[in-house]
Amino acid sequence: MKYVFGVDIGGTTVKMGFLTSEGELLEKWEIPTDRSNNGANILSDVAASIDSKITEKGIDKADVIGVGAGVPGPVDSNGIIHSAANLGWGVFNASEEFSRLTGLKAMVGNDANVAALGEMWKGGGVGYKDIVMVTLGTGVGGGIIIDGKILTGALGAGGEIGHIHVRDGEEKACGCGNHGCFEQYCSATGVSNLAKKHFEKYNGTTVLTKEDLSAKAVFDGVKAGDALSKEIAEEFGECLGKGLSVIATIINPEAIVIGGGVSKAGQVIIDYTMPSFKENVFSDCGKLKMLLATLGNDAGMYGAARLVL
Ligand SMILES: [Zn+2]
């Protein structure tokens, strides 16, 4: 039996997974992310945790194929991180450093890209090799997989699809500094902002309350048949469909996989996105499967493991 470790390094915790080379998750655990001293201890903490797991399991280190890691920032195909502000990291070759610390083959990638790889391997995108994944979380992350491989781009910023421009005349700035990115309307924060805007000018009755205008409340409202919630979901779907149509027209993927906290609402997300997607996409590029992610927070761990195989 051969093994692999998949590691998802976040700003607060590091999710660690111990898997077989076939992708069976044998055990997962977490360690805190030590952001002190510009994150200088993070990789060595992870390496120490891997070492003690190898000892605990009584396996031969020679049977460990390697360790993969996803990090929150752009990483190019050589494993060079170009910035990871959440961790305090600057520019360095993380794959090399991680390999030195663990004594194992190591590969590092961008967390959203790696999550896309995980969904392709063991999640919602199983059976496809050309997929686009979009993660609707606090922000909008993305990953593009072409012929089974991550599209990293020159500086590792490939797949930042949440920053596709979908609306002119937006006054508020996106986190990236531009105006009118689809992240501004389709992330959890984005849906909540749309909800506030609609709620303020709505005179009818609604199940929504001023106190809870979260994405979850909105999509629960849609399922309960609430008219205001449906109005908000329509604007959300219009923006998401438009953004996804742009990326689908360029990539012509077999499937788009939608993940992240907002996607927990389920099929309703796809139902509201499809009309605008179909309206804006180039016809042949629109013939794809629109799917929901299934691995949740474990996608990064699976994808990181896959990266090293
Ligand atoms: Zn943006």
Tab-separated table of N, CA and C and ligand atoms in Angstrom, residues 163 174 176 181, ligand 1:
chain	number	residue	atom	x	y	z
A	163	HIS	N	-13.102	37.408	-10.456
A	163	HIS	CA	-12.843	38.812	-10.790
A	163	HIS	C	-13.119	39.125	-12.260
A	174	CYS	N	-14.356	46.255	-5.527
A	174	CYS	CA	-14.153	44.857	-5.144
A	174	CYS	C	-12.873	44.789	-4.284
A	176	CYS	N	-10.334	43.332	-4.938
A	176	CYS	CA	-9.170	43.375	-5.840
A	176	CYS	C	-8.893	44.787	-6.344
A	181	CYS	N	-16.819	43.167	-10.424
A	181	CYS	CA	-16.433	41.747	-10.508
A	181	CYS	C	-17.598	40.880	-10.029
B	1	ZN	ZN	-12.449	41.797	-8.100
